[in-house]
Every structure is written in structure tokens, then in C-alpha cells.
Amino acid sequence: MQFNSRIFVAGHRGLVGSAIARRLTALGYRNLILRSSAEVDLRDRAKVDRLFQRDKPEYVFLAAARVGGIWANQTRPAEFIRDNLQIQTNVIDAAAAFGVHKLLFLGSSCIYPRDCAQPIREEYLLTGRIESTNEPYAVAKIAGITMCRAYNRQLGTKFLCAMPTNLYGPGDNFDPEESHVLPALIRKFHEALPDRPVILWGSGAPRREFLHADDAADACVHLMLHADANDLINLGTGEDIAIRDLALVVQEIAGHRGPIFWDAGKPDGTPRKLLHVGRLGALGWRPRIGLREGIAETYQWYVEHGGERPATGRRRAA
């Protein structure tokens, strides 16, 4: 991948896609192909084909996806499986049809079995039942991995699959019904300042791993340059934290002093999800942004971009 290579970042307005575009630009890549969903709906195959015909991308970062937390997955499962299957099928197949040199498909750590051994190795894929709360999304991502592998085997393409852990950072989605756990916590504690009670979903016992979006973007570029096309590679830090402890970190950063209540009637999701990152480390990549540092930066971004404290109003469960 040369500095003048034509590089399509699909989903460049999303959390990780925007971080990939920023990282490529910072490194000196000057021929990025960036199209919003209003310009090119990736669910529409005809529009995707026209993009590939017109712009002729040589490299593709497939970061476009419909994503969301437990609530969004539970209330709109049809959209999660339909949109993700359409997006990835259209882009992957077009990349093969139009001779893309290399494609990186971004999946998710939710593809792995709910109760598999920890830390989770890449070879654990399809060795057990996945978590039910995000099954449609996970099935779509597993289909994308299988599609990349099948195309590589039959057509000789160079499609690489990267499975990131929970991502966060500036530009995240903080909508109370759409967000993942960390941005949901940030919003909850900010809106409850200084001392109103905060009600959080589940028991707080599950453990999760978190990777800053800028680190994820740096890892994706590193993989595009150094990883073999047939690899499935986990993206993570190799460290996790209990949600209950994570909440205390966010509470302290936000300056919240009120009580925290846990609604055990709400689902916890997978008990633990820690990725084994040996393959990534063997390629010479390590994360640079610590969790507390990253949360503080993300909280500050949220405050500066409209995270106003409501005078009154309902409090939502995160």
C-alpha cells in the first residue's frame, strides 16, 4: 500500500472508520476514497458497483456496519442482520469483482462462543453457541469472515479479517438506546451530576476489554501492511475490567458523587470477553492509550460536543 494508492474507507463517519481515515492521513496517505451513506448506500449493490467502477479502489477498509448495544440489538434484530449482511456482501463481492489488491474486514469479538475459554483465541470461532443478546449481529459478522475466507480460497483474493474488542473514543455514539456500555456510562454519570442516583443494567459482574478507536485504527493500518490475507486476527489490549469497576472509573472522571444502583433484572450478556492478542503482538503491534487516559479524553470530547446536563428529566438505564 503506497502513499498514492487509492484507499476506500467504508464507514468513514463511524467511530473506527473515522479513526482509520485520520490515521491514514496522518501517515501521509493522500488518495482516500470517503463516501457518506447519503452519497453511497452500501446496502444497494448497484450503487456499490458504481463506486468501484468510478473510483477504482485498490485497498479497502470495511468498517461500515450497523452497530449498537444490548438494547438496540434486542429491539431491532432484523435490521442488524439484514443491514450488515447487505453491506459486507456488496463490498466484499465488489472488491473481488473489481480487482482490489487487499481488503480488511472489521468484525467483532461477539462472534466467539459465549462460554469459551479465556482469553479467547481466534481458533475458538464456531466451537460453541454465541451470546443470544446479539446473535443476529454476530451471525452477520461470522458470515463476513466465512465469505472472506471462501473468496480467498476460491478466487485468490487477499481479504483479511480483524476482530476488535469493545471500542470507544471521541466521536462514539452516546444515544441512551443505541450506545455500547462505555459511552452509555459516560452519558449516565454526566447527566446525573453532581449527586443524583444512577441506575445501571445488570449485576456489574461481567468483565470486558476496551480498546481506544485510535489504537484500533493504528492496528488496522498495521495489519493491512504486515498481515497475511488469510489471517483472522484479534484486536485488543489483553486486559479486561469488571463493569462494576469500570463504572467507578467513569464516575470519578465525571465528578459524580451520588449512589449507583444495579438493576439485576436486566441482562448481563456474556460473563467475560477477553481476547488473546498473541497474533497481533507477533506482528509487532501494541496499544498506546491506557484505559483511564482514553476514558478521560472521551468524556472531555462528550462534554465539548453537546453533553449538556439536563435541568430535569427522566434517567435511563444504561
mmCIF file of C-alpha atoms in Angstrom:
data_model
loop_
_atom_site.group_PDB
_atom_site.id
_atom_site.type_symbol
_atom_site.label_atom_id
_atom_site.label_comp_id
_atom_site.label_asym_id
_atom_site.label_seq_id
_atom_site.Cartn_x
_atom_site.Cartn_y
_atom_site.Cartn_z
ATOM 1 C CA MET A 1 0.000 0.000 0.000
ATOM 2 C CA GLN A 2 1.740 3.134 -1.281
ATOM 3 C CA PHE A 3 1.096 6.712 -0.232
ATOM 4 C CA ASN A 4 -0.695 7.389 -3.535
ATOM 5 C CA SER A 5 -2.712 4.132 -3.503
ATOM 6 C CA ARG A 6 -6.468 4.540 -3.870
ATOM 7 C CA ILE A 7 -7.858 3.562 -0.448
ATOM 8 C CA PHE A 8 -11.585 3.219 0.245
ATOM 9 C CA VAL A 9 -12.540 3.598 3.908
ATOM 10 C CA ALA A 10 -16.103 2.276 4.086
ATOM 11 C CA GLY A 11 -17.860 3.771 7.100
ATOM 12 C CA HIS A 12 -15.513 6.746 7.461
ATOM 13 C CA ARG A 13 -18.016 8.668 9.592
ATOM 14 C CA GLY A 14 -18.274 5.962 12.221
ATOM 15 C CA LEU A 15 -16.129 5.592 15.313
ATOM 16 C CA VAL A 16 -13.455 3.294 13.910
ATOM 17 C CA GLY A 17 -13.804 4.321 10.255
ATOM 18 C CA SER A 18 -13.166 7.973 11.073
ATOM 19 C CA ALA A 19 -10.169 6.958 13.188
ATOM 20 C CA ILE A 20 -8.771 4.900 10.282
ATOM 21 C CA ALA A 21 -9.172 7.864 7.921
ATOM 22 C CA ARG A 22 -7.398 10.132 10.406
ATOM 23 C CA ARG A 23 -4.566 7.667 10.874
ATOM 24 C CA LEU A 24 -4.039 7.173 7.145
ATOM 25 C CA THR A 25 -3.984 10.929 6.601
ATOM 26 C CA ALA A 26 -1.510 11.433 9.454
ATOM 27 C CA LEU A 27 0.786 8.809 7.948
ATOM 28 C CA GLY A 28 0.786 10.558 4.565
ATOM 29 C CA TYR A 29 -1.705 8.552 2.513
ATOM 30 C CA ARG A 30 -3.244 11.169 0.241
ATOM 31 C CA ASN A 31 -5.694 9.351 -2.021
ATOM 32 C CA LEU A 32 -8.515 8.348 0.313
ATOM 33 C CA ILE A 33 -11.959 7.498 -1.043
ATOM 34 C CA LEU A 34 -14.533 8.670 1.503
ATOM 35 C CA ARG A 35 -18.251 8.441 0.798
ATOM 36 C CA SER A 36 -21.065 9.038 3.284
ATOM 37 C CA SER A 37 -24.135 6.794 3.401
ATOM 38 C CA ALA A 38 -26.091 9.657 1.828
ATOM 39 C CA GLU A 39 -23.707 9.581 -1.144
ATOM 40 C CA VAL A 40 -23.454 5.787 -1.456
ATOM 41 C CA ASP A 41 -25.824 3.449 0.380
ATOM 42 C CA LEU A 42 -23.667 0.348 0.763
ATOM 43 C CA ARG A 43 -26.805 -1.770 1.123
ATOM 44 C CA ASP A 44 -27.520 -1.054 -2.556
ATOM 45 C CA ARG A 45 -25.365 -3.265 -4.796
ATOM 46 C CA ALA A 46 -25.818 -1.107 -7.890
ATOM 47 C CA LYS A 47 -24.524 1.952 -6.033
ATOM 48 C CA VAL A 48 -21.583 -0.010 -4.638
ATOM 49 C CA ASP A 49 -20.658 -1.231 -8.130
ATOM 50 C CA ARG A 50 -20.768 2.313 -9.481
ATOM 51 C CA LEU A 51 -18.425 3.447 -6.707
ATOM 52 C CA PHE A 52 -15.908 0.718 -7.530
ATOM 53 C CA GLN A 53 -16.192 1.383 -11.266
ATOM 54 C CA ARG A 54 -15.716 5.132 -10.859
ATOM 55 C CA ASP A 55 -13.171 5.373 -8.035
ATOM 56 C CA LYS A 56 -11.265 2.110 -8.626
ATOM 57 C CA PRO A 57 -10.122 1.482 -5.032
ATOM 58 C CA GLU A 58 -7.001 -0.644 -4.659
ATOM 59 C CA TYR A 59 -7.316 -1.166 -0.891
ATOM 60 C CA VAL A 60 -10.468 -1.318 1.229
ATOM 61 C CA PHE A 61 -11.026 -0.912 4.966
ATOM 62 C CA LEU A 62 -14.535 -2.295 5.525
ATOM 63 C CA ALA A 63 -15.566 -0.537 8.742
ATOM 64 C CA ALA A 64 -19.152 0.227 7.720
ATOM 65 C CA ALA A 65 -21.765 -1.577 9.817
ATOM 66 C CA ARG A 66 -24.939 -1.172 11.824
ATOM 67 C CA VAL A 67 -23.803 -1.360 15.444
ATOM 68 C CA GLY A 68 -25.358 -0.862 18.861
ATOM 69 C CA GLY A 69 -25.568 -2.091 22.427
ATOM 70 C CA ILE A 70 -27.744 -4.772 24.018
ATOM 71 C CA TRP A 71 -30.949 -2.707 23.869
ATOM 72 C CA ALA A 72 -30.573 -1.887 20.176
ATOM 73 C CA ASN A 73 -29.719 -5.499 19.320
ATOM 74 C CA GLN A 74 -32.717 -6.812 21.224
ATOM 75 C CA THR A 75 -35.263 -4.365 19.822
ATOM 76 C CA ARG A 76 -34.126 -4.295 16.168
ATOM 77 C CA PRO A 77 -32.560 -7.690 15.424
ATOM 78 C CA ALA A 78 -33.896 -7.799 11.847
ATOM 79 C CA GLU A 79 -32.114 -4.564 10.975
ATOM 80 C CA PHE A 80 -28.852 -5.753 12.491
ATOM 81 C CA ILE A 81 -28.668 -8.954 10.483
ATOM 82 C CA ARG A 82 -30.152 -7.512 7.267
ATOM 83 C CA ASP A 83 -28.098 -4.321 7.037
ATOM 84 C CA ASN A 84 -24.802 -5.931 7.992
ATOM 85 C CA LEU A 85 -25.234 -8.827 5.587
ATOM 86 C CA GLN A 86 -26.110 -6.433 2.773
ATOM 87 C CA ILE A 87 -23.246 -4.022 3.433
ATOM 88 C CA GLN A 88 -20.494 -6.584 3.758
ATOM 89 C CA THR A 89 -21.736 -8.829 0.953
ATOM 90 C CA ASN A 90 -21.890 -5.944 -1.502
ATOM 91 C CA VAL A 91 -18.477 -4.515 -0.610
ATOM 92 C CA ILE A 92 -16.633 -7.839 -0.378
ATOM 93 C CA ASP A 93 -18.068 -9.129 -3.653
ATOM 94 C CA ALA A 94 -17.379 -5.830 -5.444
ATOM 95 C CA ALA A 95 -13.806 -5.862 -4.134
ATOM 96 C CA ALA A 96 -13.327 -9.276 -5.714
ATOM 97 C CA ALA A 97 -15.084 -8.348 -8.956
ATOM 98 C CA PHE A 98 -13.110 -5.128 -9.449
ATOM 99 C CA GLY A 99 -9.671 -6.462 -8.517
ATOM 100 C CA VAL A 100 -9.000 -4.820 -5.145
ATOM 101 C CA HIS A 101 -5.468 -5.688 -4.013
ATOM 102 C CA LYS A 102 -6.353 -6.180 -0.352
ATOM 103 C CA LEU A 103 -9.373 -5.747 1.914
ATOM 104 C CA LEU A 104 -9.597 -5.629 5.701
ATOM 105 C CA PHE A 105 -12.976 -6.668 7.096
ATOM 106 C CA LEU A 106 -13.742 -5.473 10.626
ATOM 107 C CA GLY A 107 -15.843 -7.844 12.677
ATOM 108 C CA SER A 108 -16.417 -8.001 16.414
ATOM 109 C CA SER A 109 -15.390 -10.059 19.417
ATOM 110 C CA CYS A 110 -19.063 -11.035 19.842
ATOM 111 C CA ILE A 111 -18.526 -13.683 17.130
ATOM 112 C CA TYR A 112 -16.973 -16.030 19.686
ATOM 113 C CA PRO A 113 -18.883 -18.570 21.802
ATOM 114 C CA ARG A 114 -20.485 -17.188 24.940
ATOM 115 C CA ASP A 115 -18.770 -19.596 27.320
ATOM 116 C CA CYS A 116 -15.442 -20.304 25.634
ATOM 117 C CA ALA A 117 -12.117 -20.376 27.463
ATOM 118 C CA GLN A 118 -10.439 -17.057 28.302
ATOM 119 C CA PRO A 119 -8.553 -15.323 26.829
ATOM 120 C CA ILE A 120 -10.323 -16.012 23.526
ATOM 121 C CA ARG A 121 -8.159 -17.335 20.722
ATOM 122 C CA GLU A 122 -9.055 -16.948 17.063
ATOM 123 C CA GLU A 123 -9.438 -20.688 16.626
ATOM 124 C CA TYR A 124 -12.367 -20.736 19.092
ATOM 125 C CA LEU A 125 -14.659 -19.394 16.373
ATOM 126 C CA LEU A 126 -17.657 -21.713 15.783
ATOM 127 C CA THR A 127 -16.771 -24.024 18.668
ATOM 128 C CA GLY A 128 -19.876 -23.175 20.736
ATOM 129 C CA ARG A 129 -23.091 -21.181 20.989
ATOM 130 C CA ILE A 130 -22.830 -17.401 20.731
ATOM 131 C CA GLU A 131 -24.432 -14.915 23.143
ATOM 132 C CA SER A 132 -28.170 -14.637 22.455
ATOM 133 C CA THR A 133 -28.458 -10.887 23.111
ATOM 134 C CA ASN A 134 -26.518 -10.006 19.951
ATOM 135 C CA GLU A 135 -26.909 -13.174 17.883
ATOM 136 C CA PRO A 136 -28.184 -11.541 14.636
ATOM 137 C CA TYR A 137 -25.237 -9.118 14.555
ATOM 138 C CA ALA A 138 -22.732 -11.844 15.419
ATOM 139 C CA VAL A 139 -24.110 -14.216 12.778
ATOM 140 C CA ALA A 140 -23.742 -11.496 10.150
ATOM 141 C CA LYS A 141 -20.122 -10.907 11.141
ATOM 142 C CA ILE A 142 -19.373 -14.651 11.109
ATOM 143 C CA ALA A 143 -20.844 -14.764 7.601
ATOM 144 C CA GLY A 144 -18.462 -11.968 6.598
ATOM 145 C CA ILE A 145 -15.456 -13.891 7.904
ATOM 146 C CA THR A 146 -16.596 -17.045 6.106
ATOM 147 C CA MET A 147 -17.141 -15.064 2.908
ATOM 148 C CA CYS A 148 -13.637 -13.581 3.027
ATOM 149 C CA ARG A 149 -12.094 -16.997 3.610
ATOM 150 C CA ALA A 150 -14.138 -18.571 0.818
ATOM 151 C CA TYR A 151 -13.182 -15.872 -1.674
ATOM 152 C CA ASN A 152 -9.519 -16.169 -0.729
ATOM 153 C CA ARG A 153 -9.627 -19.929 -1.234
ATOM 154 C CA GLN A 154 -11.572 -19.980 -4.492
ATOM 155 C CA LEU A 155 -10.694 -16.686 -6.168
ATOM 156 C CA GLY A 156 -7.235 -15.953 -4.769
ATOM 157 C CA THR A 157 -8.278 -12.664 -3.184
ATOM 158 C CA LYS A 158 -6.407 -11.105 -0.273
ATOM 159 C CA PHE A 159 -9.112 -10.432 2.273
ATOM 160 C CA LEU A 160 -8.097 -10.110 5.938
ATOM 161 C CA CYS A 161 -10.431 -10.279 8.943
ATOM 162 C CA ALA A 162 -9.798 -8.296 12.136
ATOM 163 C CA MET A 163 -11.919 -8.828 15.249
ATOM 164 C CA PRO A 164 -11.767 -5.837 17.605
ATOM 165 C CA THR A 165 -12.795 -5.935 21.228
ATOM 166 C CA ASN A 166 -15.093 -3.215 22.636
ATOM 167 C CA LEU A 167 -14.093 0.064 21.010
ATOM 168 C CA TYR A 168 -14.569 3.554 22.412
ATOM 169 C CA GLY A 169 -13.294 7.082 21.966
ATOM 170 C CA PRO A 170 -14.164 10.591 20.803
ATOM 171 C CA GLY A 171 -16.987 10.506 18.274
ATOM 172 C CA ASP A 172 -18.654 7.484 19.855
ATOM 173 C CA ASN A 173 -22.434 7.038 19.891
ATOM 174 C CA PHE A 174 -23.826 8.268 23.214
ATOM 175 C CA ASP A 175 -27.507 7.711 22.461
ATOM 176 C CA PRO A 176 -29.055 6.014 25.529
ATOM 177 C CA GLU A 177 -30.852 3.399 23.412
ATOM 178 C CA GLU A 178 -28.096 2.821 20.836
ATOM 179 C CA SER A 179 -24.781 3.039 22.656
ATOM 180 C CA HIS A 180 -22.435 0.408 23.991
ATOM 181 C CA VAL A 181 -21.570 0.180 27.667
ATOM 182 C CA LEU A 182 -18.766 2.746 27.986
ATOM 183 C CA PRO A 183 -20.420 5.695 26.186
ATOM 184 C CA ALA A 184 -23.662 4.797 27.978
ATOM 185 C CA LEU A 185 -21.872 5.077 31.328
ATOM 186 C CA ILE A 186 -20.320 8.397 30.364
ATOM 187 C CA ARG A 187 -23.705 9.861 29.492
ATOM 188 C CA LYS A 188 -25.412 8.425 32.562
ATOM 189 C CA PHE A 189 -22.928 9.844 35.038
ATOM 190 C CA HIS A 190 -22.692 13.196 33.279
ATOM 191 C CA GLU A 191 -26.452 13.679 33.240
ATOM 192 C CA ALA A 192 -26.673 12.711 36.923
ATOM 193 C CA LEU A 193 -24.116 15.276 38.085
ATOM 194 C CA PRO A 194 -23.423 16.125 40.775
ATOM 195 C CA ASP A 195 -25.115 13.626 43.074
ATOM 196 C CA ARG A 196 -28.306 12.158 41.617
ATOM 197 C CA PRO A 197 -28.651 8.342 41.704
ATOM 198 C CA VAL A 198 -27.529 6.358 38.655
ATOM 199 C CA ILE A 199 -29.258 3.108 37.674
ATOM 200 C CA LEU A 200 -27.202 0.702 35.576
ATOM 201 C CA TRP A 201 -28.149 -2.515 33.819
ATOM 202 C CA GLY A 202 -27.254 -5.959 35.108
ATOM 203 C CA SER A 203 -25.116 -7.033 38.031
ATOM 204 C CA GLY A 204 -21.880 -5.247 37.158
ATOM 205 C CA ALA A 205 -20.036 -8.573 37.352
ATOM 206 C CA PRO A 206 -19.254 -9.197 33.641
ATOM 207 C CA ARG A 207 -15.731 -8.385 32.537
ATOM 208 C CA ARG A 208 -14.940 -6.528 29.330
ATOM 209 C CA GLU A 209 -11.870 -5.424 27.409
ATOM 210 C CA PHE A 210 -11.697 -1.945 25.865
ATOM 211 C CA LEU A 211 -9.591 -0.599 23.002
ATOM 212 C CA HIS A 212 -9.426 3.075 22.067
ATOM 213 C CA ALA A 213 -10.573 3.733 18.483
ATOM 214 C CA ASP A 214 -7.303 5.472 17.613
ATOM 215 C CA ASP A 215 -5.363 2.400 18.729
ATOM 216 C CA ALA A 216 -7.736 0.195 16.730
ATOM 217 C CA ALA A 217 -7.175 2.341 13.643
ATOM 218 C CA ASP A 218 -3.415 2.152 14.054
ATOM 219 C CA ALA A 219 -3.679 -1.629 14.387
ATOM 220 C CA CYS A 220 -5.830 -1.868 11.241
ATOM 221 C CA VAL A 221 -3.295 0.053 9.159
ATOM 222 C CA HIS A 222 -0.513 -2.071 10.629
ATOM 223 C CA LEU A 223 -2.373 -5.253 9.660
ATOM 224 C CA MET A 224 -3.029 -4.016 6.133
ATOM 225 C CA LEU A 225 0.717 -3.500 5.748
ATOM 226 C CA HIS A 226 2.053 -6.559 7.556
ATOM 227 C CA ALA A 227 -0.540 -9.350 7.987
ATOM 228 C CA ASP A 228 -1.192 -12.277 5.672
ATOM 229 C CA ALA A 229 -4.521 -12.101 3.882
ATOM 230 C CA ASN A 230 -5.859 -15.391 5.219
ATOM 231 C CA ASP A 231 -5.419 -14.429 8.856
ATOM 232 C CA LEU A 232 -8.210 -13.894 11.376
ATOM 233 C CA ILE A 233 -6.649 -11.597 13.962
ATOM 234 C CA ASN A 234 -7.967 -10.316 17.285
ATOM 235 C CA LEU A 235 -7.575 -6.613 18.097
ATOM 236 C CA GLY A 236 -7.369 -5.864 21.788
ATOM 237 C CA THR A 237 -5.236 -4.925 24.752
ATOM 238 C CA GLY A 238 -5.083 -8.292 26.510
ATOM 239 C CA GLU A 239 -6.540 -6.752 29.698
ATOM 240 C CA ASP A 240 -10.115 -6.568 30.959
ATOM 241 C CA ILE A 241 -12.108 -4.926 33.756
ATOM 242 C CA ALA A 242 -15.355 -5.690 35.594
ATOM 243 C CA ILE A 243 -18.221 -3.434 34.546
ATOM 244 C CA ARG A 244 -18.737 -2.502 38.186
ATOM 245 C CA ASP A 245 -15.131 -1.253 38.399
ATOM 246 C CA LEU A 246 -15.433 0.465 35.031
ATOM 247 C CA ALA A 247 -18.441 2.371 36.339
ATOM 248 C CA LEU A 248 -16.386 3.628 39.282
ATOM 249 C CA VAL A 249 -13.671 4.899 36.921
ATOM 250 C CA VAL A 250 -16.209 6.780 34.812
ATOM 251 C CA GLN A 251 -17.928 8.118 37.931
ATOM 252 C CA GLU A 252 -14.654 9.501 39.259
ATOM 253 C CA ILE A 253 -13.685 11.101 35.928
ATOM 254 C CA ALA A 254 -17.117 12.709 35.579
ATOM 255 C CA GLY A 255 -17.014 14.038 39.150
ATOM 256 C CA HIS A 256 -20.238 12.271 40.139
ATOM 257 C CA ARG A 257 -20.783 11.718 43.876
ATOM 258 C CA GLY A 258 -24.225 10.088 44.001
ATOM 259 C CA PRO A 259 -25.200 6.450 44.617
ATOM 260 C CA ILE A 260 -25.100 3.701 41.978
ATOM 261 C CA PHE A 261 -27.860 1.092 41.780
ATOM 262 C CA TRP A 262 -27.676 -2.061 39.680
ATOM 263 C CA ASP A 263 -30.825 -3.404 38.001
ATOM 264 C CA ALA A 264 -30.223 -7.164 38.149
ATOM 265 C CA GLY A 265 -33.396 -7.772 36.163
ATOM 266 C CA LYS A 266 -31.628 -6.516 33.024
ATOM 267 C CA PRO A 267 -29.306 -8.821 31.014
ATOM 268 C CA ASP A 268 -25.593 -9.013 31.664
ATOM 269 C CA GLY A 269 -24.608 -10.500 28.320
ATOM 270 C CA THR A 270 -21.502 -12.673 28.059
ATOM 271 C CA PRO A 271 -19.873 -13.192 31.505
ATOM 272 C CA ARG A 272 -16.378 -12.433 30.224
ATOM 273 C CA LYS A 273 -14.885 -11.421 26.908
ATOM 274 C CA LEU A 274 -11.101 -11.072 26.866
ATOM 275 C CA LEU A 275 -9.250 -11.560 23.593
ATOM 276 C CA HIS A 276 -5.977 -13.403 23.170
ATOM 277 C CA VAL A 277 -3.814 -10.958 21.206
ATOM 278 C CA GLY A 278 -0.752 -13.106 20.562
ATOM 279 C CA ARG A 279 -1.076 -12.969 16.773
ATOM 280 C CA LEU A 280 -1.319 -9.185 16.832
ATOM 281 C CA GLY A 281 1.656 -8.890 19.161
ATOM 282 C CA ALA A 282 3.736 -11.210 16.982
ATOM 283 C CA LEU A 283 3.277 -8.723 14.130
ATOM 284 C CA GLY A 284 4.894 -6.027 16.253
ATOM 285 C CA TRP A 285 1.871 -4.019 17.380
ATOM 286 C CA ARG A 286 0.996 -2.840 20.902
ATOM 287 C CA PRO A 287 -1.685 -0.419 22.177
ATOM 288 C CA ARG A 288 -0.534 3.015 23.310
ATOM 289 C CA ILE A 289 -3.559 4.562 25.051
ATOM 290 C CA GLY A 290 -4.321 3.490 28.634
ATOM 291 C CA LEU A 291 -7.939 2.929 29.650
ATOM 292 C CA ARG A 292 -8.238 5.751 32.166
ATOM 293 C CA GLU A 293 -6.487 8.173 29.832
ATOM 294 C CA GLY A 294 -8.782 7.159 26.997
ATOM 295 C CA ILE A 295 -11.948 7.468 29.083
ATOM 296 C CA ALA A 296 -10.920 10.933 30.289
ATOM 297 C CA GLU A 297 -10.309 12.048 26.701
ATOM 298 C CA THR A 298 -13.642 10.588 25.570
ATOM 299 C CA TYR A 299 -15.511 12.225 28.446
ATOM 300 C CA GLN A 300 -13.983 15.588 27.625
ATOM 301 C CA TRP A 301 -14.982 15.190 23.973
ATOM 302 C CA TYR A 302 -18.528 14.359 25.026
ATOM 303 C CA VAL A 303 -18.767 17.451 27.220
ATOM 304 C CA GLU A 304 -17.367 19.680 24.477
ATOM 305 C CA HIS A 305 -19.744 18.303 21.839
ATOM 306 C CA GLY A 306 -23.112 18.803 23.446
ATOM 307 C CA GLY A 307 -23.137 16.610 26.531
ATOM 308 C CA GLU A 308 -25.241 19.078 28.474
ATOM 309 C CA ARG A 309 -26.591 18.323 31.920
ATOM 310 C CA PRO A 310 -30.403 18.371 31.818
ATOM 311 C CA ALA A 311 -32.132 20.508 34.455
ATOM 312 C CA THR A 312 -34.876 17.912 34.771
ATOM 313 C CA GLY A 313 -35.876 14.746 33.002
ATOM 314 C CA ARG A 314 -36.016 11.009 33.175
ATOM 315 C CA ARG A 315 -32.977 8.915 33.896
ATOM 316 C CA ARG A 316 -32.450 5.964 31.599
ATOM 317 C CA ALA A 317 -30.868 2.633 32.438
ATOM 318 C CA ALA A 318 -27.513 2.009 30.746
#
